[in-house]
C-alpha cells in the first residue's frame, strides 16, 4: 500500500491597504489559486500588519472585505483553503511576542522594507513597523508552513523567518517547520509604470499601478502612458530597457508567451501596438475576476460565514503550535 503523505502546507498573506494591484495579483494572488489543489493552503488578510502605518478605520474595515472578496473572486475555495482575518486568530500576536524575544535588533535594522517605509512615513516610525517581520514570521511558523508564495520583495523577510525558526529549534528542539519561499520565476516583481526601477506599489500615485478593479479604459490609458524608452524596439533587457521589459514580463505571465515570441509578434508594431496588446491581455484576465468580485463583495453574510469558519479552523492549528511553544519555553500550561 502507498504510504499516505501529508499534503504540504502553504501560508501567505496580503495587507488590506488601498486597492490591490496587478503586482499583487501576478506576484501573489494568482499563484494562491494555482497552488490550491496541491497543497493545504492558509491565506490570511493581514490586518495587524496594515496598522503599522496609520489607517482610517472605516477604510480599513472596507479594505478587509475587499481583499477577502478578491481572494474568492480569483477562485479560491473556502472549503479547501482557509481565508480569514489575521486579527481573528489571537495566536498570531501571541507568537509574535515570543519570537520578538528571539530576534535581534541588528537583523531587523537591515530590512529594506523597514528602511523604505520609515522614509515614507517619517512622522510615524513606530515599533510595530520595526518588528513587522517578526509578526510575519509568526504568521508563517504558527501553521508549520512548508512553502510561502510571495513576490520577490518579500524574500528578505522570509529569510528572517527561516533564521528565527532555526534559532528557536536549535534551542528547544524541532518545534517549527522551516519554511521555503515560493517566488515565481516569471512575474515575481512587477515594476511601476512610471518608474520601472521601483516595484509597482499600491502606496504610490495612481498612474504608477494598475489596480485589479480598474475599468478597461483606465487600464488602457495607464498602459498607453507607461514609461518606455526612445529605441522603439521590443526586446527583453531589464537593465537597459526596464520599461519595455516590465511590460513584456506582464504579457508573458498572463498569456504564457515567451519573450522571443513577444518580440517576434509585436516587434514590428511599435510601442503603441505592443502597449495595446498588453492592455487587452490585462483586461481579459481581470474581467471575470471583477465580475465575481462584485457578487462576493455584495454578499456580506457569505463573507462573514467564510471568515468565521476559517478563523475557527485556523485557531485550532495555531493553538497546537502555541501550546508546544509555551511548553518548550517554560510558560506554565493554561487550563483555559
Ligand atoms: P505596499 O506596496 O503598500 O507596501 P504591498 O503590496 O507590497 O504593499 P502586500 O499587500 O502585503 O504589500 O503584498 C501582498 C503580496 O503581493 C506580497 O506577496 C508581495 O510580495 C506581492 N507584491 C506586492 N507588490 C508586488 C509587485 N510589484 N510585484 C510582485 N509581487 C508583488
Ligand atoms: N509582509 C507581506 C505581507 C505578509 C505576508 C505574511 C506574506 C504578512 N504576513 C506571511 C506571506 C506570509 C507584505 O508586505 N507583502
Short mmCIF file of C-alpha atoms and ligand atoms in Angstrom, two decimals:
data_model
loop_
_atom_site.label_atom_id
_atom_site.label_comp_id
_atom_site.label_asym_id
_atom_site.label_seq_id
_atom_site.Cartn_x
_atom_site.Cartn_y
_atom_site.Cartn_z
CA UNK A 1 0.00 0.00 0.00
CA UNK A 2 1.22 3.51 -0.82
CA UNK A 3 2.22 5.49 2.28
CA UNK A 4 -0.23 8.30 2.97
CA UNK A 5 1.63 11.57 2.59
CA UNK A 6 0.51 14.73 4.33
CA UNK A 7 -0.13 17.48 1.81
CA UNK A 8 2.42 20.23 2.31
CA UNK A 9 1.16 23.44 3.82
CA UNK A 10 1.18 26.88 2.24
CA UNK A 11 0.73 30.16 4.09
CA UNK A 12 0.53 33.62 2.60
CA UNK A 13 -0.96 36.98 3.46
CA UNK A 14 -1.90 40.26 1.87
CA UNK A 15 -2.36 43.53 3.70
CA UNK A 16 -5.75 45.20 3.41
CA UNK A 17 -4.29 48.57 2.49
CA UNK A 18 -5.50 50.51 -0.51
CA UNK A 19 -6.51 48.63 -3.62
CA UNK A 20 -4.69 45.53 -4.79
CA UNK A 21 -2.52 45.99 -7.86
CA UNK A 22 -1.55 43.91 -10.84
CA UNK A 23 1.74 43.38 -8.94
CA UNK A 24 -0.11 41.79 -6.03
CA UNK A 25 -2.06 39.66 -8.50
CA UNK A 26 0.88 38.44 -10.58
CA UNK A 27 3.36 38.16 -7.69
CA UNK A 28 1.00 36.58 -5.18
CA UNK A 29 -2.77 36.10 -5.65
CA UNK A 30 -2.59 34.34 -8.99
CA UNK A 31 -0.28 31.73 -7.51
CA UNK A 32 -2.52 31.26 -4.48
CA UNK A 33 -5.10 29.73 -6.81
CA UNK A 34 -2.58 27.68 -8.78
CA UNK A 35 -1.32 26.08 -5.57
CA UNK A 36 -4.71 25.32 -4.05
CA UNK A 37 -5.10 21.82 -5.48
CA UNK A 38 -1.72 20.51 -4.49
CA UNK A 39 -1.35 21.99 -1.02
CA UNK A 40 -3.22 22.71 2.20
CA UNK A 41 -3.46 26.46 1.95
CA UNK A 42 -3.90 29.13 4.59
CA UNK A 43 -4.49 32.60 3.15
CA UNK A 44 -4.78 35.42 5.61
CA UNK A 45 -5.78 39.05 5.28
CA UNK A 46 -3.11 40.52 7.49
CA UNK A 47 -4.92 43.41 9.12
CA UNK A 48 -2.49 43.63 12.08
CA UNK A 49 0.31 44.34 9.62
CA UNK A 50 -1.77 47.06 7.99
CA UNK A 51 -1.95 49.15 11.17
CA UNK A 52 1.83 49.61 11.23
CA UNK A 53 1.02 52.65 9.12
CA UNK A 54 -1.87 54.94 10.07
CA UNK A 55 -5.20 53.78 8.61
CA UNK A 56 -8.62 55.32 8.50
CA UNK A 57 -10.79 52.82 10.47
CA UNK A 58 -13.73 52.86 8.07
CA UNK A 59 -11.49 52.48 5.02
CA UNK A 60 -9.52 49.68 6.70
CA UNK A 61 -12.67 47.70 7.52
CA UNK A 62 -13.86 48.06 3.94
CA UNK A 63 -10.44 47.07 2.57
CA UNK A 64 -10.53 43.88 4.67
CA UNK A 65 -13.73 42.75 2.98
CA UNK A 66 -12.44 43.92 -0.40
CA UNK A 67 -9.37 41.71 -0.13
CA UNK A 68 -11.45 38.78 1.09
CA UNK A 69 -13.79 39.22 -1.90
CA UNK A 70 -10.78 39.32 -4.23
CA UNK A 71 -9.44 36.10 -2.72
CA UNK A 72 -12.76 34.47 -3.54
CA UNK A 73 -13.01 36.18 -6.94
CA UNK A 74 -9.71 34.71 -8.15
CA UNK A 75 -11.30 31.35 -7.45
CA UNK A 76 -10.03 30.33 -4.02
CA UNK A 77 -12.34 27.75 -2.50
CA UNK A 78 -13.04 28.29 1.23
CA UNK A 79 -13.77 24.58 1.63
CA UNK A 80 -10.20 23.86 0.60
CA UNK A 81 -8.29 26.92 1.77
CA UNK A 82 -8.58 28.90 4.98
CA UNK A 83 -9.46 32.54 4.25
CA UNK A 84 -9.61 34.70 7.37
CA UNK A 85 -8.53 37.92 9.07
CA UNK A 86 -5.25 37.70 10.96
CA UNK A 87 -6.66 39.61 13.96
CA UNK A 88 -9.36 36.94 14.42
CA UNK A 89 -6.72 34.39 15.40
CA UNK A 90 -5.05 35.80 18.53
CA UNK A 91 -2.18 33.32 18.37
CA UNK A 92 -0.54 35.45 15.63
CA UNK A 93 0.07 38.33 18.04
CA UNK A 94 0.91 35.92 20.86
CA UNK A 95 3.61 34.06 18.94
CA UNK A 96 4.93 37.36 17.56
CA UNK A 97 5.67 38.45 21.12
CA UNK A 98 7.56 35.27 21.88
CA UNK A 99 9.54 35.49 18.64
CA UNK A 100 10.37 39.13 19.35
CA UNK A 101 12.47 37.76 22.17
CA UNK A 102 14.41 35.60 19.69
CA UNK A 103 15.04 38.25 17.02
CA UNK A 104 17.89 40.74 17.14
CA UNK A 105 17.67 44.49 16.65
CA UNK A 106 20.54 44.23 14.16
CA UNK A 107 18.58 41.77 12.00
CA UNK A 108 15.53 43.99 11.92
CA UNK A 109 17.59 47.09 11.16
CA UNK A 110 18.77 45.50 7.93
CA UNK A 111 15.28 45.01 6.49
CA UNK A 112 14.94 47.11 3.35
CA UNK A 113 11.14 47.36 3.65
CA UNK A 114 11.58 48.95 7.08
CA UNK A 115 14.10 51.45 5.73
CA UNK A 116 11.83 52.23 2.81
CA UNK A 117 8.68 52.56 4.90
CA UNK A 118 10.33 54.67 7.57
CA UNK A 119 11.39 57.09 4.88
CA UNK A 120 7.88 57.23 3.52
CA UNK A 121 6.29 57.58 6.96
CA UNK A 122 8.96 59.65 8.69
CA UNK A 123 6.39 61.09 11.12
CA UNK A 124 5.38 57.65 12.41
CA UNK A 125 8.32 55.27 12.71
CA UNK A 126 6.65 53.10 15.34
CA UNK A 127 7.89 49.92 17.00
CA UNK A 128 5.31 47.86 15.06
CA UNK A 129 6.84 48.94 11.77
CA UNK A 130 10.22 47.80 13.06
CA UNK A 131 9.02 44.40 14.32
CA UNK A 132 6.70 43.84 11.35
CA UNK A 133 8.87 40.96 10.03
CA UNK A 134 8.54 39.16 13.38
CA UNK A 135 4.76 39.18 13.12
CA UNK A 136 5.18 37.86 9.59
CA UNK A 137 7.45 35.09 10.87
CA UNK A 138 4.80 34.25 13.48
CA UNK A 139 2.10 34.08 10.76
CA UNK A 140 4.13 31.55 8.85
CA UNK A 141 5.53 29.45 11.70
CA UNK A 142 2.19 29.10 13.52
CA UNK A 143 0.88 26.87 10.73
CA UNK A 144 4.03 24.72 10.34
CA UNK A 145 4.23 26.09 6.82
CA UNK A 146 6.33 24.37 4.17
CA UNK A 147 6.02 26.92 1.38
CA UNK A 148 5.29 30.66 1.24
CA UNK A 149 4.18 32.14 -2.12
CA UNK A 150 5.21 35.80 -2.21
CA UNK A 151 6.58 38.38 -4.61
CA UNK A 152 10.34 38.91 -4.80
CA UNK A 153 10.14 41.92 -2.46
CA UNK A 154 9.42 39.61 0.49
CA UNK A 155 12.49 37.40 0.10
CA UNK A 156 14.41 39.12 2.89
CA UNK A 157 11.50 38.77 5.34
CA UNK A 158 11.26 35.12 4.55
CA UNK A 159 14.93 34.58 5.19
CA UNK A 160 14.47 36.17 8.58
CA UNK A 161 11.55 33.84 9.34
CA UNK A 162 13.78 30.88 8.48
CA UNK A 163 16.61 32.18 10.68
CA UNK A 164 14.29 32.71 13.64
CA UNK A 165 12.75 29.24 13.20
CA UNK A 166 16.16 27.61 13.10
CA UNK A 167 17.37 29.57 16.10
CA UNK A 168 14.32 28.51 18.11
CA UNK A 169 14.61 24.88 17.00
CA UNK A 170 18.30 24.80 17.94
CA UNK A 171 17.46 25.96 21.43
CA UNK A 172 14.31 23.93 22.10
CA UNK A 173 14.23 21.05 19.63
CA UNK A 174 12.16 20.77 16.46
CA UNK A 175 9.15 22.99 17.15
CA UNK A 176 8.79 24.76 13.79
CA UNK A 177 8.91 23.62 10.19
CA UNK A 178 11.49 25.83 8.46
CA UNK A 179 9.60 27.38 5.52
CA UNK A 180 10.75 27.73 1.91
CA UNK A 181 9.91 30.72 -0.28
CA UNK A 182 7.88 30.17 -3.44
CA UNK A 183 8.76 33.10 -5.68
CA UNK A 184 7.59 32.82 -9.28
CA UNK A 185 10.39 32.87 -11.87
CA UNK A 186 8.31 34.99 -14.20
CA UNK A 187 6.31 37.83 -12.73
CA UNK A 188 7.90 37.84 -9.29
CA UNK A 189 8.47 41.55 -9.47
CA UNK A 190 6.11 43.79 -11.39
CA UNK A 191 7.53 47.29 -11.67
CA UNK A 192 5.96 50.76 -11.52
CA UNK A 193 4.57 52.01 -14.84
CA UNK A 194 6.14 55.41 -14.32
CA UNK A 195 9.45 54.43 -12.71
CA UNK A 196 10.38 50.89 -13.72
CA UNK A 197 13.28 50.91 -11.27
CA UNK A 198 10.73 50.68 -8.40
CA UNK A 199 8.27 47.89 -7.69
CA UNK A 200 4.64 48.56 -8.53
CA UNK A 201 3.15 49.58 -5.19
CA UNK A 202 -0.35 50.43 -4.08
CA UNK A 203 1.06 53.15 -1.82
CA UNK A 204 2.41 55.11 -4.82
CA UNK A 205 0.46 57.58 -7.03
CA UNK A 206 -2.38 56.12 -9.11
CA UNK A 207 -0.80 56.37 -12.55
CA UNK A 208 2.09 54.11 -11.47
CA UNK A 209 -0.03 51.00 -10.95
CA UNK A 210 -2.93 49.07 -12.41
CA UNK A 211 -5.49 48.20 -9.78
CA UNK A 212 -7.21 44.82 -10.01
CA UNK A 213 -10.52 46.67 -10.03
CA UNK A 214 -9.60 49.31 -12.65
CA UNK A 215 -12.08 49.72 -15.52
CA UNK A 216 -10.87 48.72 -19.03
CA UNK A 217 -10.50 52.32 -20.19
CA UNK A 218 -8.41 53.22 -17.18
CA UNK A 219 -6.16 50.23 -17.83
CA UNK A 220 -5.72 51.25 -21.48
CA UNK A 221 -4.91 54.82 -20.52
CA UNK A 222 -2.39 53.88 -17.82
CA UNK A 223 -0.59 51.47 -20.12
CA UNK A 224 -0.53 53.92 -23.00
CA UNK A 225 1.26 56.35 -20.68
CA UNK A 226 3.66 53.77 -19.25
CA UNK A 227 7.29 54.86 -19.42
CA UNK A 228 9.37 53.04 -22.05
CA UNK A 229 12.39 54.39 -23.97
CA UNK A 230 13.12 56.01 -27.32
CA UNK A 231 14.51 52.94 -29.07
CA UNK A 232 11.20 51.64 -30.39
CA UNK A 233 12.47 48.08 -30.19
CA UNK A 234 10.77 45.27 -28.25
CA UNK A 235 13.49 43.24 -26.58
CA UNK A 236 13.78 41.76 -23.06
CA UNK A 237 16.63 43.61 -21.38
CA UNK A 238 15.67 44.67 -17.82
CA UNK A 239 18.90 46.59 -17.32
CA UNK A 240 18.82 48.83 -20.38
CA UNK A 241 15.12 48.66 -21.21
CA UNK A 242 13.35 48.34 -17.83
CA UNK A 243 10.04 49.81 -19.01
CA UNK A 244 9.61 47.57 -22.04
CA UNK A 245 10.90 44.52 -20.14
CA UNK A 246 8.37 45.11 -17.38
CA UNK A 247 5.51 45.16 -19.92
CA UNK A 248 6.91 42.02 -21.56
CA UNK A 249 7.00 40.34 -18.17
CA UNK A 250 3.33 41.20 -17.61
CA UNK A 251 2.29 39.98 -21.05
CA UNK A 252 4.34 36.83 -20.75
CA UNK A 253 2.87 35.87 -17.36
CA UNK A 254 -0.69 36.46 -18.47
CA UNK A 255 -0.54 34.82 -21.90
CA UNK A 256 2.20 32.22 -21.45
CA UNK A 257 4.06 33.69 -24.47
CA UNK A 258 7.86 33.58 -24.24
CA UNK A 259 9.89 36.78 -24.59
CA UNK A 260 11.08 35.65 -28.03
CA UNK A 261 7.53 35.06 -29.17
CA UNK A 262 6.56 38.54 -27.96
CA UNK A 263 9.45 40.14 -29.86
CA UNK A 264 8.50 38.21 -32.97
CA UNK A 265 4.81 39.04 -32.77
CA UNK A 266 4.97 42.73 -31.75
CA UNK A 267 8.47 43.78 -32.86
CA UNK A 268 7.17 45.47 -35.99
CA UNK A 269 4.08 47.03 -34.44
CA UNK A 270 5.82 49.78 -32.47
CA UNK A 271 5.32 50.58 -28.80
CA UNK A 272 1.73 51.72 -29.41
CA UNK A 273 0.62 48.34 -30.75
CA UNK A 274 2.56 46.48 -28.10
CA UNK A 275 1.06 48.51 -25.25
CA UNK A 276 -2.43 47.89 -26.64
CA UNK A 277 -1.74 44.15 -26.64
CA UNK A 278 -0.61 44.30 -23.01
CA UNK A 279 -3.72 46.30 -22.10
CA UNK A 280 -6.05 43.81 -23.77
CA UNK A 281 -4.36 40.86 -22.05
CA UNK A 282 -4.71 42.56 -18.65
CA UNK A 283 -8.35 43.48 -19.29
CA UNK A 284 -9.15 39.94 -20.43
CA UNK A 285 -7.55 38.45 -17.31
CA UNK A 286 -9.23 40.82 -14.88
CA UNK A 287 -12.72 40.89 -16.43
CA UNK A 288 -14.09 37.68 -14.90
CA UNK A 289 -12.39 38.41 -11.59
CA UNK A 290 -14.02 41.84 -11.43
CA UNK A 291 -17.44 40.36 -12.18
CA UNK A 292 -17.13 37.76 -9.43
CA UNK A 293 -15.69 40.35 -7.05
CA UNK A 294 -18.86 42.43 -7.33
CA UNK A 295 -21.04 39.48 -6.35
CA UNK A 296 -18.95 38.43 -3.37
CA UNK A 297 -18.47 41.95 -2.09
CA UNK A 298 -22.23 42.48 -2.05
CA UNK A 299 -22.83 39.29 -0.04
CA UNK A 300 -21.71 40.28 3.47
CA UNK A 301 -23.47 37.31 5.08
CA UNK A 302 -21.44 34.88 2.98
CA UNK A 303 -18.17 36.71 3.67
CA UNK A 304 -18.86 36.59 7.39
CA UNK A 305 -19.62 32.91 7.22
CA UNK A 306 -16.32 32.22 5.41
CA UNK A 307 -14.25 34.36 7.76
CA UNK A 308 -15.73 32.78 10.89
CA UNK A 309 -15.47 29.16 9.76
CA UNK A 310 -11.91 29.68 8.53
CA UNK A 311 -10.78 31.52 11.66
CA UNK A 312 -12.12 28.69 13.82
CA UNK A 313 -10.16 26.10 11.86
CA UNK A 314 -7.08 28.36 11.84
CA UNK A 315 -7.28 28.78 15.62
CA UNK A 316 -7.23 25.03 16.08
CA UNK A 317 -3.98 24.66 14.11
CA UNK A 318 -2.40 27.78 15.60
CA UNK A 319 -3.38 26.69 19.12
CA UNK A 320 -1.48 23.42 18.76
CA UNK A 321 1.73 25.23 17.78
CA UNK A 322 1.27 27.75 20.57
CA UNK A 323 0.89 25.01 23.22
CA UNK A 324 4.14 23.47 22.03
CA UNK A 325 5.88 26.84 22.16
CA UNK A 326 4.60 27.56 25.68
CA UNK A 327 5.75 24.20 26.92
CA UNK A 328 9.21 24.43 25.38
CA UNK A 329 9.84 28.00 26.54
CA UNK A 330 8.71 27.19 30.08
CA UNK A 331 5.44 29.10 30.36
CA UNK A 332 3.02 27.39 32.74
CA UNK A 333 0.37 25.38 30.89
CA UNK A 334 -3.01 27.06 30.73
CA UNK A 335 -6.22 25.28 31.67
CA UNK A 336 -8.38 27.90 29.98
P1 LIG B 1 2.84 48.23 -0.32
O1 LIG B 1 3.27 48.29 -1.75
O2 LIG B 1 1.74 49.15 0.02
O3 LIG B 1 3.95 48.22 0.66
P2 LIG B 1 2.47 45.52 -0.84
O4 LIG B 1 1.54 45.42 -1.98
O5 LIG B 1 3.90 45.27 -1.04
O6 LIG B 1 2.17 46.87 -0.11
P3 LIG B 1 1.04 43.38 0.42
O7 LIG B 1 -0.30 43.83 0.07
O8 LIG B 1 1.10 42.78 1.74
O9 LIG B 1 2.08 44.56 0.35
O10 LIG B 1 1.62 42.40 -0.67
C1 LIG B 1 0.95 41.23 -0.95
C2 LIG B 1 1.74 40.35 -1.86
O11 LIG B 1 1.94 40.96 -3.13
C3 LIG B 1 3.14 40.02 -1.34
O12 LIG B 1 3.35 38.63 -1.54
C4 LIG B 1 4.06 40.80 -2.21
O13 LIG B 1 5.29 40.15 -2.38
C5 LIG B 1 3.30 40.84 -3.51
N1 LIG B 1 3.65 42.02 -4.29
C6 LIG B 1 3.45 43.31 -3.92
N2 LIG B 1 3.87 44.15 -4.88
C7 LIG B 1 4.38 43.37 -5.88
C8 LIG B 1 4.98 43.64 -7.15
N3 LIG B 1 5.13 44.87 -7.59
N4 LIG B 1 5.37 42.59 -7.92
C9 LIG B 1 5.20 41.32 -7.50
N5 LIG B 1 4.64 41.00 -6.31
C10 LIG B 1 4.24 41.99 -5.51
N1 LIG B 2 4.79 41.27 4.59
C1 LIG B 2 3.98 40.90 3.48
C2 LIG B 2 2.58 40.51 3.88
C3 LIG B 2 2.60 39.36 4.82
C4 LIG B 2 2.90 38.00 4.50
C5 LIG B 2 2.82 37.28 5.71
C6 LIG B 2 3.23 37.35 3.32
C7 LIG B 2 2.38 39.40 6.16
N2 LIG B 2 2.49 38.15 6.70
C8 LIG B 2 3.09 35.91 5.77
C9 LIG B 2 3.49 35.99 3.39
C10 LIG B 2 3.42 35.28 4.60
C11 LIG B 2 3.98 42.09 2.52
O1 LIG B 2 4.22 43.19 2.90
N3 LIG B 2 3.74 41.87 1.32
#
